[in-house]
Amino acid sequence: MSTPELACETAPVRKPEGLSRIGLIVPSSNTTMETELPELFRRQSEATGHRYTFHSARAGMKNVNKEELLAMVGKAADCAAAVSDADVDAIAYACLVAVMAQGPNAHVDSEAVIAKAAEDNGHPAAVTSSAGALVRTLQEMGVRRIAMVTPYMKPLTQMVREYIEGAGIEVLDAVSLEVADNLAVGCLDPQNLPEIARNLQREGAEAIVLSACVQMPSLPAVQAVEDELGLPVITAATATAYEILKSLDHEPSIPGAGSLLAGAGSKLPTRI
């Protein structure tokens, strides 16, 4: 008995209505971005009914030092091509310091490389990076002065500080938790962040960056710190989520993650 030949599909498969696919490029040791972003978009789905799925490509990186960060950058195009195979609608390059380590305004070139790789692979997608999302979101908010928390060693924190200040935003205070191992960064307790934020030098600050790193867990503390200190609180992860939603033309409707993502009718807190 002959076996019937399998029909080859020649027409592109259309995504289901009411579904967006989001691609992530993350360090191989990242354990946080693939939990915090899906949780944010789960809340968005509950509010709007629109569904989101996440599809990741991983680039090798264990220790947060300049050498490994630069090596990761060289893998971005291959990762973008791989994740675009899932026909994603948006791609987020989710390693803030890997981009910032390349020098001032490096997010522009990094995002262009990723966009070109996806387009060349036949699946163009909107592209953001956590580095670009953080500075652009602060600029869009009209913020000129911030205080921030990072998990990095002090030299890397200084590099991040200079990168943000190169975008026209003064960093009044920057706390370094000095954790070099990226897996250990993902194990930091976000419940410690409110106390750390209280001790920031906030005089004159217009916003707090509670985690200038997508690997440092912060989501459980964002709303609490914003409510207590009366300043807008964002993180690298919430800024990335905000830009993904913008790229999809979706109005943010995410409760419990700060006023940035709360959506229409929400007001940024005023400094107290």
Coordinates of C-alpha atoms in Angstrom, one line a residue:
M1 CA 0.0 0.0 0.0
S2 CA 1.4 3.4 -1.0
T3 CA 1.7 6.1 1.6
P4 CA 0.0 9.4 0.6
E5 CA 2.4 12.3 0.2
L6 CA 2.1 14.9 2.9
A7 CA 0.9 18.2 1.4
C8 CA 3.4 21.0 1.7
E9 CA 2.0 24.3 2.9
T10 CA 2.9 27.1 0.6
A11 CA 0.7 29.9 1.9
P12 CA 1.8 31.7 5.2
V13 CA -0.2 30.8 8.2
R14 CA -2.1 33.6 9.7
K15 CA -1.9 34.2 13.5
P16 CA -5.2 33.8 15.4
E17 CA -7.1 37.0 16.0
G18 CA -6.5 38.6 19.3
L19 CA -3.0 37.2 19.7
S20 CA 0.4 38.9 19.7
R21 CA 3.7 37.0 19.8
I22 CA 6.6 38.7 21.6
G23 CA 10.2 37.6 21.0
L24 CA 12.8 38.0 23.7
I25 CA 16.6 37.9 23.3
V26 CA 18.0 37.2 26.8
P27 CA 21.3 36.2 28.4
S28 CA 21.5 32.4 28.9
S29 CA 21.6 32.9 32.7
N30 CA 18.5 35.2 32.8
T31 CA 15.7 33.9 35.0
T32 CA 13.7 37.1 35.5
M33 CA 12.7 38.6 32.2
E34 CA 10.8 35.5 31.2
T35 CA 8.8 35.7 34.4
E36 CA 8.2 39.4 34.9
L37 CA 7.2 40.2 31.3
P38 CA 4.7 37.4 31.0
E39 CA 3.2 38.4 34.4
L40 CA 2.8 42.0 33.2
F41 CA 1.1 40.9 30.0
R42 CA -1.1 38.4 31.9
R43 CA -2.5 41.4 33.7
Q44 CA -2.8 43.3 30.4
S45 CA -4.8 40.3 29.0
E46 CA -7.1 40.2 32.0
A47 CA -7.9 43.9 31.4
T48 CA -8.3 43.8 27.6
G49 CA -8.9 40.3 26.5
H50 CA -6.0 40.3 24.1
R51 CA -3.6 37.4 24.4
Y52 CA 0.3 37.4 24.3
T53 CA 2.7 34.6 24.0
F54 CA 6.5 34.8 24.6
H55 CA 9.3 33.1 22.5
S56 CA 12.9 33.4 23.6
A57 CA 16.4 33.1 22.1
R58 CA 19.3 32.8 24.5
A59 CA 22.8 34.2 24.2
G60 CA 25.6 32.9 26.4
M61 CA 26.4 35.1 29.4
K62 CA 27.1 34.0 33.0
N63 CA 29.0 36.9 34.6
V64 CA 28.2 40.5 34.3
N65 CA 31.5 41.9 33.1
K66 CA 32.4 43.9 30.1
E67 CA 34.1 40.9 28.2
E68 CA 31.0 38.6 28.5
L69 CA 28.6 41.5 27.7
L70 CA 30.4 42.4 24.5
A71 CA 30.6 38.7 23.5
M72 CA 26.8 38.5 23.9
V73 CA 26.3 41.5 21.7
G74 CA 27.9 39.7 18.8
K75 CA 25.2 37.0 19.0
A76 CA 22.3 39.4 18.8
A77 CA 21.7 39.1 15.0
D78 CA 21.7 35.3 15.1
C79 CA 19.3 35.3 18.1
A80 CA 17.0 37.8 16.3
A81 CA 16.8 35.6 13.2
A82 CA 16.1 32.5 15.3
V83 CA 13.3 34.1 17.4
S84 CA 11.8 35.7 14.3
D85 CA 11.1 32.2 13.0
A86 CA 8.2 32.2 15.4
D87 CA 6.7 35.1 13.3
V88 CA 6.7 37.4 16.3
D89 CA 5.2 40.8 16.2
A90 CA 7.8 42.5 18.4
I91 CA 11.3 41.6 19.6
A92 CA 12.9 42.9 22.8
Y93 CA 16.6 42.7 23.4
A94 CA 16.5 42.1 27.1
C95 CA 20.0 42.9 28.4
L96 CA 20.3 46.5 29.3
V97 CA 24.0 46.6 30.3
A98 CA 25.1 44.5 27.3
V99 CA 23.9 47.4 25.1
M100 CA 25.2 50.2 27.3
A101 CA 28.6 48.6 27.5
Q102 CA 29.0 49.5 23.8
G103 CA 29.1 53.2 24.4
P104 CA 26.8 56.2 24.2
N105 CA 23.5 55.8 22.3
A106 CA 24.4 52.2 21.4
H107 CA 20.8 51.1 21.6
V108 CA 20.1 52.7 18.3
D109 CA 22.5 50.6 16.4
S110 CA 21.7 47.4 18.4
E111 CA 18.0 47.8 17.6
A112 CA 18.8 48.4 13.9
V113 CA 20.9 45.2 13.7
I114 CA 18.1 43.1 15.3
A115 CA 15.4 44.6 13.0
K116 CA 17.5 43.9 9.9
A117 CA 18.2 40.3 11.0
A118 CA 14.5 39.7 11.5
E119 CA 13.6 41.3 8.2
D120 CA 16.3 39.5 6.3
N121 CA 14.8 36.3 7.7
G122 CA 11.5 37.1 6.2
H123 CA 9.7 38.0 9.4
P124 CA 10.0 41.8 10.1
A125 CA 9.1 42.8 13.6
A126 CA 9.0 45.9 15.8
V127 CA 12.2 46.1 17.9
T128 CA 13.1 47.6 21.2
S129 CA 15.8 47.0 23.7
S130 CA 15.7 47.4 27.5
A131 CA 18.5 50.0 27.3
G132 CA 16.6 52.1 24.7
A133 CA 13.3 51.6 26.4
L134 CA 14.6 52.9 29.7
V135 CA 16.1 56.1 28.4
R136 CA 13.2 56.8 25.9
T137 CA 10.6 56.2 28.5
L138 CA 12.2 58.6 31.0
Q139 CA 12.5 61.2 28.2
E140 CA 8.8 60.7 27.3
M141 CA 7.8 61.1 30.9
G142 CA 9.7 64.4 30.9
V143 CA 12.0 63.2 33.7
R144 CA 15.3 65.1 34.0
R145 CA 16.6 63.8 37.3
I146 CA 16.5 60.2 38.7
A147 CA 17.8 58.0 41.5
M148 CA 18.4 54.4 40.7
V149 CA 19.3 50.9 42.0
T150 CA 21.5 48.5 40.1
P151 CA 22.8 45.0 41.0
Y152 CA 26.1 45.7 39.2
M153 CA 29.6 46.1 40.4
K154 CA 30.4 49.8 40.9
P155 CA 32.3 50.2 37.6
L156 CA 29.4 48.9 35.6
T157 CA 27.0 51.0 37.6
Q158 CA 29.1 54.1 36.7
M159 CA 28.9 53.1 33.0
V160 CA 25.1 52.8 33.2
R161 CA 25.0 56.2 35.0
E162 CA 27.1 57.8 32.2
Y163 CA 24.9 56.3 29.5
I164 CA 21.7 57.6 31.1
E165 CA 23.3 61.0 31.6
G166 CA 24.4 61.0 28.0
A167 CA 20.6 60.9 27.2
G168 CA 20.1 64.1 29.1
I169 CA 18.9 62.6 32.4
E170 CA 20.9 63.4 35.6
V171 CA 21.5 60.5 38.0
L172 CA 21.4 62.0 41.5
D173 CA 22.1 58.8 43.2
A174 CA 23.0 55.2 42.1
V175 CA 23.1 52.3 44.5
S176 CA 25.3 49.3 43.4
L177 CA 24.4 46.0 45.0
E178 CA 27.7 44.6 43.6
V179 CA 26.6 41.1 42.5
A180 CA 28.7 39.9 39.6
D181 CA 27.2 36.5 39.0
N182 CA 24.1 36.9 36.8
L183 CA 22.3 33.9 38.2
A184 CA 22.8 35.3 41.7
V185 CA 21.3 38.6 40.5
G186 CA 18.1 36.7 39.6
C187 CA 17.9 35.4 43.2
L188 CA 17.9 38.8 44.9
D189 CA 14.8 39.4 47.0
P190 CA 12.6 42.2 45.6
Q191 CA 11.1 42.7 49.1
N192 CA 14.5 44.4 50.0
L193 CA 14.0 47.1 47.4
P194 CA 11.6 49.4 49.4
E195 CA 14.2 49.8 52.1
I196 CA 16.9 50.4 49.6
A197 CA 14.7 53.0 47.8
R198 CA 14.1 54.8 51.1
N199 CA 17.8 55.3 51.5
L200 CA 18.4 56.8 48.1
Q201 CA 19.3 60.4 47.9
R202 CA 16.0 61.6 46.3
E203 CA 16.1 65.3 46.8
G204 CA 15.3 66.8 43.4
A205 CA 14.5 63.4 41.8
E206 CA 11.6 63.2 39.5
A207 CA 11.5 59.4 39.2
I208 CA 13.1 56.3 40.7
V209 CA 14.6 53.5 38.5
L210 CA 14.1 50.7 41.0
S211 CA 16.0 48.1 38.8
A212 CA 18.3 49.3 36.1
C213 CA 18.6 45.6 35.1
V214 CA 16.1 43.2 33.6
Q215 CA 17.6 40.3 35.6
M216 CA 17.1 41.9 39.1
P217 CA 13.6 41.0 40.3
S218 CA 11.6 44.1 41.1
L219 CA 8.0 43.8 40.0
P220 CA 6.5 42.9 43.5
A221 CA 8.0 46.2 44.9
V222 CA 7.3 48.7 42.1
Q223 CA 3.8 49.8 43.2
A224 CA 4.6 49.8 46.9
V225 CA 7.6 52.0 46.4
E226 CA 5.7 54.4 44.1
D227 CA 2.9 54.6 46.6
E228 CA 5.2 55.2 49.6
L229 CA 7.6 57.7 48.1
G230 CA 5.2 59.6 45.8
L231 CA 7.5 59.4 42.8
P232 CA 7.0 57.6 39.5
V233 CA 8.8 54.2 39.7
I234 CA 9.9 52.4 36.6
T235 CA 12.3 49.5 35.9
A236 CA 14.1 48.2 32.9
A237 CA 11.4 45.6 32.6
T238 CA 8.4 47.9 33.0
A239 CA 9.9 50.3 30.4
T240 CA 10.4 47.4 28.0
A241 CA 6.8 46.3 28.5
Y242 CA 5.7 49.9 27.9
E243 CA 7.6 50.1 24.6
I244 CA 6.3 46.7 23.4
L245 CA 2.7 47.8 24.0
K246 CA 3.4 51.1 22.2
S247 CA 4.9 49.2 19.2
L248 CA 1.7 47.1 19.0
D249 CA -0.6 50.2 19.4
H250 CA -2.0 48.7 22.6
E251 CA -3.0 51.0 25.4
P252 CA -1.4 49.9 28.7
S253 CA -3.9 48.5 31.2
I254 CA -1.7 46.8 33.8
P255 CA -2.5 47.3 37.5
G256 CA -0.1 47.1 40.3
A257 CA 3.1 47.9 38.3
G258 CA 3.3 51.6 38.6
S259 CA 1.5 54.5 37.0
L260 CA 3.5 54.1 33.8
L261 CA 1.6 51.0 32.9
A262 CA -1.7 51.7 34.6
G263 CA -3.2 53.2 31.4
A264 CA -5.7 55.8 30.5
G265 CA -6.9 58.0 33.4
S266 CA -3.9 57.2 35.6
K267 CA -1.8 60.0 36.9
L268 CA 1.9 60.0 37.6
P269 CA 2.4 60.8 41.3
T270 CA 3.8 64.1 42.2
R271 CA 6.9 64.4 44.4
I272 CA 6.3 64.6 48.1

